[in-house]
XYZ file of C-alpha atoms in Angstrom:
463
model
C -47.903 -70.758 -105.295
C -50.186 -73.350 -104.906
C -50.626 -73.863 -108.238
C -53.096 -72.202 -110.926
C -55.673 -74.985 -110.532
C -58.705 -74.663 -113.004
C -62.106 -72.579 -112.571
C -65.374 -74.562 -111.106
C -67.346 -72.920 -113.643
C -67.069 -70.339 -116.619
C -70.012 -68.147 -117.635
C -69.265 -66.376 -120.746
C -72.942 -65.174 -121.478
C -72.025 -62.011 -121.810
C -71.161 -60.341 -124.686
C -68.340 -57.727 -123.332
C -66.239 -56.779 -120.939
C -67.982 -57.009 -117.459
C -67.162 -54.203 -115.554
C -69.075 -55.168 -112.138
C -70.165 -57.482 -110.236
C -72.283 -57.101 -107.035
C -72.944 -59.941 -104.633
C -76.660 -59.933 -102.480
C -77.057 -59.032 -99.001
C -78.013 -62.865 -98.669
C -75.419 -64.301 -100.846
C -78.109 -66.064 -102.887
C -77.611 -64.146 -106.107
C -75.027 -62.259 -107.907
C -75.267 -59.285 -110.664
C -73.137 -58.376 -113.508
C -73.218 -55.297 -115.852
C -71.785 -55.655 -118.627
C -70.046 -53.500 -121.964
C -73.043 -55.185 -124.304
C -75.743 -53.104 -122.575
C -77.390 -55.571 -120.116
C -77.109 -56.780 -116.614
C -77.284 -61.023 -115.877
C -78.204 -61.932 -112.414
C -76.564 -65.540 -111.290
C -77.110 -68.079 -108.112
C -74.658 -68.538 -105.969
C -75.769 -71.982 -105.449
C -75.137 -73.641 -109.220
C -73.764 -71.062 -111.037
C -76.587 -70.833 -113.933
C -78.014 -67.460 -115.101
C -81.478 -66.456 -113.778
C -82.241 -63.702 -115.461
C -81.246 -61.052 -118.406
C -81.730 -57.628 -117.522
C -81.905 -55.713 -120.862
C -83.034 -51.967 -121.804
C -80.146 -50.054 -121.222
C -78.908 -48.002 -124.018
C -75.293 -48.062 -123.735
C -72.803 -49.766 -121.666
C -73.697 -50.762 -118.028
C -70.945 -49.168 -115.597
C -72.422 -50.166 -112.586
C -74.289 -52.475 -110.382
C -75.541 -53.065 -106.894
C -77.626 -55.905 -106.001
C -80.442 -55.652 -102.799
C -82.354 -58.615 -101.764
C -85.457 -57.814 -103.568
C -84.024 -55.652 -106.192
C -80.989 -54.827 -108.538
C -79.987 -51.486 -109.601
C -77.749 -50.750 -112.726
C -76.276 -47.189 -113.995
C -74.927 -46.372 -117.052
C -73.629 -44.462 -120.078
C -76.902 -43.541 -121.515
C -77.027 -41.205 -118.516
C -79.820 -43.315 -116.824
C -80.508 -45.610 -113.833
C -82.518 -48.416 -113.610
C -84.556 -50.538 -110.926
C -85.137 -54.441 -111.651
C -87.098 -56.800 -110.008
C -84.876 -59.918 -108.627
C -87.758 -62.652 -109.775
C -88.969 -61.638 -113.341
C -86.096 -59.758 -114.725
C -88.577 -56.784 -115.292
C -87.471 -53.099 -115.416
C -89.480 -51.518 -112.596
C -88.505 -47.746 -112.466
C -85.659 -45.592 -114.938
C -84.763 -42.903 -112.952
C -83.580 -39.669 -115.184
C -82.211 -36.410 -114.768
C -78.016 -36.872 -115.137
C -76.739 -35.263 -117.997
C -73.853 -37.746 -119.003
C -72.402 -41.151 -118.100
C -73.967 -42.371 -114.261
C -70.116 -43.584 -112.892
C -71.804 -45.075 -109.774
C -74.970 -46.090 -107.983
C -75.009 -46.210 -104.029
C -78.062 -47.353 -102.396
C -79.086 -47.127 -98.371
C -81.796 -46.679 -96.166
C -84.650 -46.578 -99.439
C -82.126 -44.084 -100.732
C -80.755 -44.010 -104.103
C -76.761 -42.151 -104.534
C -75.635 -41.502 -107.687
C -72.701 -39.990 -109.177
C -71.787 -38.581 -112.897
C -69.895 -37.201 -115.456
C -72.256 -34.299 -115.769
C -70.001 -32.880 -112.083
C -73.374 -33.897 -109.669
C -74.072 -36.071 -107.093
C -77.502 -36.669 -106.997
C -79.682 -38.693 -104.266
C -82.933 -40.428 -105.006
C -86.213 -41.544 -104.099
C -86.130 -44.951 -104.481
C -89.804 -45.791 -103.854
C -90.670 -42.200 -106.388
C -88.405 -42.457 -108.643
C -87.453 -38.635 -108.376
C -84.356 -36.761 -107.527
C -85.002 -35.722 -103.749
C -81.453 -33.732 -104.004
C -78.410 -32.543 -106.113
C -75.232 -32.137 -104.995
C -72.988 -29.374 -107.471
C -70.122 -28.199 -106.417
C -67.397 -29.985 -108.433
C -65.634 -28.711 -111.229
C -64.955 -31.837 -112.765
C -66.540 -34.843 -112.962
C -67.671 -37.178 -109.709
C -66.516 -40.544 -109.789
C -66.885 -42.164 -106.508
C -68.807 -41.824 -103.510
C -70.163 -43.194 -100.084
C -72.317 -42.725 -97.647
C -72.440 -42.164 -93.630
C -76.157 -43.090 -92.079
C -77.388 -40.610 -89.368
C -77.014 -41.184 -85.854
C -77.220 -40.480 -82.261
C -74.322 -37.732 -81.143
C -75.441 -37.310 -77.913
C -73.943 -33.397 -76.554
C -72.927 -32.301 -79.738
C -76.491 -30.482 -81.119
C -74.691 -28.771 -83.449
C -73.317 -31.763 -85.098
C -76.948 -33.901 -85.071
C -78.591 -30.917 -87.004
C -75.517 -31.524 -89.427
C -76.076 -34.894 -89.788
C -79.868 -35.638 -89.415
C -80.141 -36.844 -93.285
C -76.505 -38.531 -92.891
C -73.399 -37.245 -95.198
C -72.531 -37.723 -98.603
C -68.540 -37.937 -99.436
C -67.487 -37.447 -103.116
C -64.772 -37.841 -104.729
C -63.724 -36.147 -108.136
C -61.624 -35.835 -111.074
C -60.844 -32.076 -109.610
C -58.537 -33.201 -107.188
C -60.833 -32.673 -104.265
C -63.208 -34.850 -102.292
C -67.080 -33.195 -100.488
C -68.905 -33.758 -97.665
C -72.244 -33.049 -98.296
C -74.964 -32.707 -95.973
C -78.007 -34.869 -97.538
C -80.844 -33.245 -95.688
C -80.091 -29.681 -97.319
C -77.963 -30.504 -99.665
C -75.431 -27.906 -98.984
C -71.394 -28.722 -98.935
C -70.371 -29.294 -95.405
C -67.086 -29.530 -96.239
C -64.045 -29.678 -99.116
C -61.409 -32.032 -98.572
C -58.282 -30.457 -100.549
C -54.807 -31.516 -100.790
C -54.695 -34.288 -103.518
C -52.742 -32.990 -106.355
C -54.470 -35.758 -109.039
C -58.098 -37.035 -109.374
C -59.602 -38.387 -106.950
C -60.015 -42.406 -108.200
C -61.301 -44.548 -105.026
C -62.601 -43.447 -101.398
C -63.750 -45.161 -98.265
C -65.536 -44.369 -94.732
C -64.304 -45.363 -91.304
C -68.190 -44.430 -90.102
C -67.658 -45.105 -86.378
C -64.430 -42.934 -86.608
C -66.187 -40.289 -88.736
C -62.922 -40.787 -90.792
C -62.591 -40.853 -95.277
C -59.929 -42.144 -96.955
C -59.148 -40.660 -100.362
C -57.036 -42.499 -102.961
C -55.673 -40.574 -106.073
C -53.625 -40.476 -109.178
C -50.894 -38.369 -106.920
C -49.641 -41.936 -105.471
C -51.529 -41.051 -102.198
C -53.843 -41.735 -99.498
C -55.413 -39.560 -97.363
C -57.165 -39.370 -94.141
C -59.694 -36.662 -93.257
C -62.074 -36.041 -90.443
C -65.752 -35.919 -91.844
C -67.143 -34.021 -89.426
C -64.418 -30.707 -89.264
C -62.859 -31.368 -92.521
C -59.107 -31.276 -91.528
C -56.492 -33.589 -93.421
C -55.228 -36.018 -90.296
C -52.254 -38.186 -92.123
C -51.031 -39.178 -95.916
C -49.972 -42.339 -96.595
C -46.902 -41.488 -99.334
C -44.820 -44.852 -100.349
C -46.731 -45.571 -103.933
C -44.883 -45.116 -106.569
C -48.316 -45.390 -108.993
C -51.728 -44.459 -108.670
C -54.206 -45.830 -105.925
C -56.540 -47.230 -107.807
C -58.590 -49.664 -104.659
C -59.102 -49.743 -101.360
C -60.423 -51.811 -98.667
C -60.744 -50.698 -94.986
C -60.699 -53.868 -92.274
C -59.911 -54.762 -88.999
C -58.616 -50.835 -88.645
C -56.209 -51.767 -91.200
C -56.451 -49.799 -94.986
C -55.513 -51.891 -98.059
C -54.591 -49.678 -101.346
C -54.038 -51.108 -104.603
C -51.935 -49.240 -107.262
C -50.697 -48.820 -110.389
C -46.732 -49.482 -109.464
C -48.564 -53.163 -109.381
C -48.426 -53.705 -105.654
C -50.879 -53.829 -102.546
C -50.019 -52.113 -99.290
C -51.283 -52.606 -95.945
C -51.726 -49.862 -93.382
C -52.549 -48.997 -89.938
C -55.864 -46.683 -90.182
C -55.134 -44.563 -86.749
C -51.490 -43.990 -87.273
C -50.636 -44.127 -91.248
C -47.625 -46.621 -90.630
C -47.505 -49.289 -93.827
C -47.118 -52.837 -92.344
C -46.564 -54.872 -95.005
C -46.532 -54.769 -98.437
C -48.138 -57.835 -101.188
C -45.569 -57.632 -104.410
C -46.159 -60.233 -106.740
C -48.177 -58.611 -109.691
C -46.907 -58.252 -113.300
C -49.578 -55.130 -114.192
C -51.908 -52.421 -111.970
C -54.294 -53.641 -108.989
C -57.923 -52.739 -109.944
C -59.558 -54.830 -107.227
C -59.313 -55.762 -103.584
C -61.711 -58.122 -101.872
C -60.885 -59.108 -97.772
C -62.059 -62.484 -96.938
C -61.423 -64.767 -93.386
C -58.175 -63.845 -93.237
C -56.718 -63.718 -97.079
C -56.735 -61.251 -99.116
C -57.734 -61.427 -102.816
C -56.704 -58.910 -105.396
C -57.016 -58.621 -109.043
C -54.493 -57.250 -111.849
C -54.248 -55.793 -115.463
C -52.215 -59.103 -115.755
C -55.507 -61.385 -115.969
C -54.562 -63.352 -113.138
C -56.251 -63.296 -109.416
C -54.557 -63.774 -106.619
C -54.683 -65.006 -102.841
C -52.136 -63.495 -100.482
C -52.228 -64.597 -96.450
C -53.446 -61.325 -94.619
C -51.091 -61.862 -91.796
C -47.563 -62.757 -93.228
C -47.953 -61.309 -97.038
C -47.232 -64.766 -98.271
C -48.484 -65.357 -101.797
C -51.030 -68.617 -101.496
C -52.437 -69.120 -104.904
C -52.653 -67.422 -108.366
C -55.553 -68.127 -110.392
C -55.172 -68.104 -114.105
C -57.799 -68.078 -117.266
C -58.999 -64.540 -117.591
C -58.181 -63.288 -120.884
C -57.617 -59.139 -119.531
C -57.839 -57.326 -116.689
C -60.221 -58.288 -113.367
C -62.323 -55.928 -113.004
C -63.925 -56.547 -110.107
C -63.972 -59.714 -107.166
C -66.301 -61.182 -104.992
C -65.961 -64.098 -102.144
C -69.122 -65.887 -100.933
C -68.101 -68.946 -98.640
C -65.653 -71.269 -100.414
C -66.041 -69.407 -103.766
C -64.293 -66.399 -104.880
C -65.833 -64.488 -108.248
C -63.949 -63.063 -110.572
C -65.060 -60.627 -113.173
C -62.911 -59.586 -116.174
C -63.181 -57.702 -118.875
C -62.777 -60.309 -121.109
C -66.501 -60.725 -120.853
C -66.945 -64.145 -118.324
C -67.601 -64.620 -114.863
C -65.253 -66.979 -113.358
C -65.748 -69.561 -110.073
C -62.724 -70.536 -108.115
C -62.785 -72.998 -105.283
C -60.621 -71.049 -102.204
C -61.270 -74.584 -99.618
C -57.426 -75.293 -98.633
C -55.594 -72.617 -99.687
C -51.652 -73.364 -99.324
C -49.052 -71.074 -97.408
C -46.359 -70.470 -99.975
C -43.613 -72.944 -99.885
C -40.110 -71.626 -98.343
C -37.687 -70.898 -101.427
C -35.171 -73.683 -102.723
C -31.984 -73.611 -101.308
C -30.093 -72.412 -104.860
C -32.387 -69.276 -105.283
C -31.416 -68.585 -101.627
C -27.855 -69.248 -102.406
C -28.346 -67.028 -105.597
C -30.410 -64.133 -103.661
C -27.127 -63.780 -101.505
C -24.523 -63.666 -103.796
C -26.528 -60.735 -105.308
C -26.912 -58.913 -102.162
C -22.964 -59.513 -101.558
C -22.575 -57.987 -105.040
C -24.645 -55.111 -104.519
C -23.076 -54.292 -101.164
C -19.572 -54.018 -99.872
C -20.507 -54.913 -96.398
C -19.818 -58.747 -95.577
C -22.345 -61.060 -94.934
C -22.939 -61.445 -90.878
C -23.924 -65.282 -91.454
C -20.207 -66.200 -93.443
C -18.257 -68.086 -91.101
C -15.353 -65.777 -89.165
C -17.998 -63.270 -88.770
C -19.706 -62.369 -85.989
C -18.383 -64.453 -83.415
C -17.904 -67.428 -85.600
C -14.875 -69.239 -86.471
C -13.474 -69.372 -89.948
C -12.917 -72.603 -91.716
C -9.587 -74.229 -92.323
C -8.296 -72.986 -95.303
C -7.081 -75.516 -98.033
C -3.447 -75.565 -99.479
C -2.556 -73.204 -102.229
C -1.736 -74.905 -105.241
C 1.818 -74.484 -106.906
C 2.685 -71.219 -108.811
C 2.334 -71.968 -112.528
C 5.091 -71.177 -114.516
C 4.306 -67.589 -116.238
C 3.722 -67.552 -120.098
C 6.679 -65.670 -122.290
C 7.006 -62.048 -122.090
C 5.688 -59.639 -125.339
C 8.093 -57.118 -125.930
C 7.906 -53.778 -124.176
C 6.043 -50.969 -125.583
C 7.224 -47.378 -124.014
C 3.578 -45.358 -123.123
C 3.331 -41.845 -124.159
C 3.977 -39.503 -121.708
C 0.752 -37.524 -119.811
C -2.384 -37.362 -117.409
C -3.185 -41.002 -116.536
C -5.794 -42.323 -118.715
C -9.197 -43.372 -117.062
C -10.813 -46.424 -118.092
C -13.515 -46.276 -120.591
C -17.525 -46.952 -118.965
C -19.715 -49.426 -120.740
C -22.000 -47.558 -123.035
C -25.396 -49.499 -123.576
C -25.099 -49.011 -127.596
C -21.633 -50.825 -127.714
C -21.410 -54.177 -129.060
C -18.724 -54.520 -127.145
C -17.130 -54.189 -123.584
C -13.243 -54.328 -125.012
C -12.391 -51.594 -127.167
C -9.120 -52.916 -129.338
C -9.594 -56.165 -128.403
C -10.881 -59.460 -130.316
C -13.396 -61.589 -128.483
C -11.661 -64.781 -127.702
C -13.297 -67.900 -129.942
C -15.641 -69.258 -127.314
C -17.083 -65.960 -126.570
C -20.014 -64.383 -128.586
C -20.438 -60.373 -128.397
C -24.915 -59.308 -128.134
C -26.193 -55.788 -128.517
C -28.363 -54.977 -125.770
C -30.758 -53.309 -128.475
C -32.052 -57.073 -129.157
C -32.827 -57.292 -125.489
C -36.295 -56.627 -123.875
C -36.171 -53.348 -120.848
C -36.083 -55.502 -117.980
C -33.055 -57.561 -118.892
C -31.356 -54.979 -120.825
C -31.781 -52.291 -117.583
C -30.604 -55.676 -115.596
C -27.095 -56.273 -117.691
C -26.474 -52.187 -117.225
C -26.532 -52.262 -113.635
C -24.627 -55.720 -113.002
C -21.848 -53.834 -115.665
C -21.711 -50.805 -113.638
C -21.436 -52.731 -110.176
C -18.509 -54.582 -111.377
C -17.013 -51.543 -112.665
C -17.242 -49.328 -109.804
C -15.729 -52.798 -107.384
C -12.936 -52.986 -110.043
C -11.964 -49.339 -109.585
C -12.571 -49.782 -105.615
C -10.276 -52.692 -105.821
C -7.825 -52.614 -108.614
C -7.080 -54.832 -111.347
């Protein structure tokens, strides 16, 4: 929809996959981190590479990007401060004991979560750990942050929060709320039944939502802990989400994006047009932007659900998107950073009148109830029907055959290994018999079902 239309710049600098990309608080700059070991900050403004951040050990898994510094995590259990201008590594901040799976940083405070089952936050002037968070019994992937502030009347709930809370989310099936001042678990969110993959705070509403390989999202009060609603209708794990406009977008692994109502759980709409898993969501002015396994990104209208534009060159799967003005970034692990012009996006064009056609004589098939738009339905009169022809005169009898007396014989269903639907008879010349073995799934699990609709209207119906 809209066409695939061609990148406004490729930077393939990097050696492997990227696997994030972080945008400034300014929008002047963005930062990748890559599978080759280094991080490559770019402007916004042309596109060109500014400066290679190198010194890691091992892959990067992680980024975030601050206006006068960039931080990067990764497998060789470190994190790293850089400065924006020079490229120069200002501060390596040790003490995990395996892969650092993210870096979160706010108010001169480093977050950090790992494979080694901590959370751990940071001094980011000292360089030390000011806390560590243990507690899980698996290991921490994601995590995010709620700032201290004013409760006025509730005392009990300022002493609480006075350093802010820390929400985790692990591979244990649970999700923590952790007081950052002590450092003590305020509370465990349980009722996931798969790892936790992807979380998200509604900070005003003191709400988290929790997305997990059980196909599910779930809402939970920060403050007393308690499980308010689950979101149930994926089919695949919820891999993304986005929170905007008190509306919660989830992308999954059954390879589409849901919308939802944050206060009440009810889905709204739902964005169905991707051939492989969702692994990134980005909101932006009204359209939302997702990216697939299927190497393609993609621009859906917010509103309506209406597919605007697919954007095509990535080699693999997007691992992460940004939008700054007219320009979305795409990030893939194909190793290159993609620009896409998003000025003028179309609305999807209304479908041509034979797929409509088409798209309701399979719904009549599928369903015995008549179609409330035929004419002589619902109030409408029927057309004049034409003359029958004349009765053509019937072919010559074969002799009679007598049938061997018993229970009536049923007919025979279509098995998926025949090569054939007519037992004992020949294929007349024009036809040509095909084993659905030389078929792919989709088209093979497509010919089973059509076979067994027309079967079960035949028996309804009668020869």
């Amino acid at each position: 929809m809209g066409g695939g239309g061609s990148a406004l710049r490729v930077c393939a600098d990097h050696r492997g996959g990227i696997n994030w990309l972080s945008l400034s608080p300014d929008g002047q700059r963005l930062l990748t981190g890559s599978e080759d070991g280094t991080a490559r900050l770019w402007s916004t403004a042309d596109g060109q590479c500014c400066a290679l951040l190198q010194g890691h050990e091992s892959y990067v898994t992680f980024c975030q990007l601050e206006d006068e510094a960039a931080f990067t995590c990764s497998a060789d259990c470190t994190i790293r401060k850089w400065d924006v201008l020079t490229g120069q590594c200002l501060q390596v901040f040790r003490g995990h004991t395996s892969i650092v799976n993210r870096i979160l940083v706010s108010n001169n405070q480093l977050f950090s979560s790992s494979y080694d089952r901590t959370a751990r936050a940071w001094s980011v002037d000292k360089g030390q750990v000011a806390r560590e968070f243990r507690g899980h019994r698996n290991c921490v992937l994601t995590l995010a942050y709620s700032a201290p502030r004013d409760l006025p009347g509730a005392p009990c709930v300022e002493e609480a929060v006075a350093g802010g809370l820390l929400v985790t989310g692990s591979t244990d099936g649970t999700a923590k709320v952790w007081q950052v001042a002590s450092g003590c678990c305020h509370h465990t969110l349980r009722g996931h039944t798969g790892a936790v993959l992807c979380l998200v705070l509604d900070t005003p509403g003191d709400t988290a939502f929790t997305g997990s390989t059980d196909a599910t999202i779930r809402a939970w009060d920060i403050q007393s802990g308690q499980q308010l609603r689950v979101f149930r209708e994926h089919q695949g794990s919820v891999i993304c989400l986005e929170l905007v406009n008190r509306h919660v977008y989830s992308g999954s692994a059954d390879r589409t994006v849901k919308c939802w109502l944050a206060d009440t759980g009810e889905r709204v709409r739902t964005f169905a047009a991707h051939r492989h898993s969702v692994s990134a969501l980005k909101y932006h002015a009204g359209t939302l932007f997702t990216g697939s396994g299927d190497a393609r990104a993609r621009a859906f209208d917010a509103q309506s659900g209406a597919l605007r534009r697919v954007f095509r060159g990535h080699a693999f799967i997007i691992n992460c998107i940004q939008v700054h003005g007219q320009v979305l970034y795409t990030a893939s692990h194909d190793g290159a950073l993609r620009l896409w012009d998003v000025r003028g996006l179309p609305r999807a064009p209304p479908p041509p009148p034979r797929a409509a056609a088409r798209k309701r004589s399979l719904s009549r098939l599928f369903s015995n109830k008549p179609s409330p738009s035929r004419p002589g339905e619902a109030g409408l009169p029927p057309p004049p029907r034409p003359e029958p022809p004349p009765p053509r005169p019937e072919p010559p009898r074969s002799p009679a055959v007598s049938l061997p007396s018993g229970p009536p014989r049923t007919r025979p269903a279509l098995r998926a290994s025949s090569p054939t639907a007519r037992p004992g008879r020949p294929w007349p010349p024009e036809a040509k018999p095909f084993l659905l073995s030389e078929m792919d799934a989709s088209k093979r699990q497509t010919v089973v079902i059509l076979a067994n609709c027309l079967l079960a209207k035949t028996r309804n119906t009668g020869p």
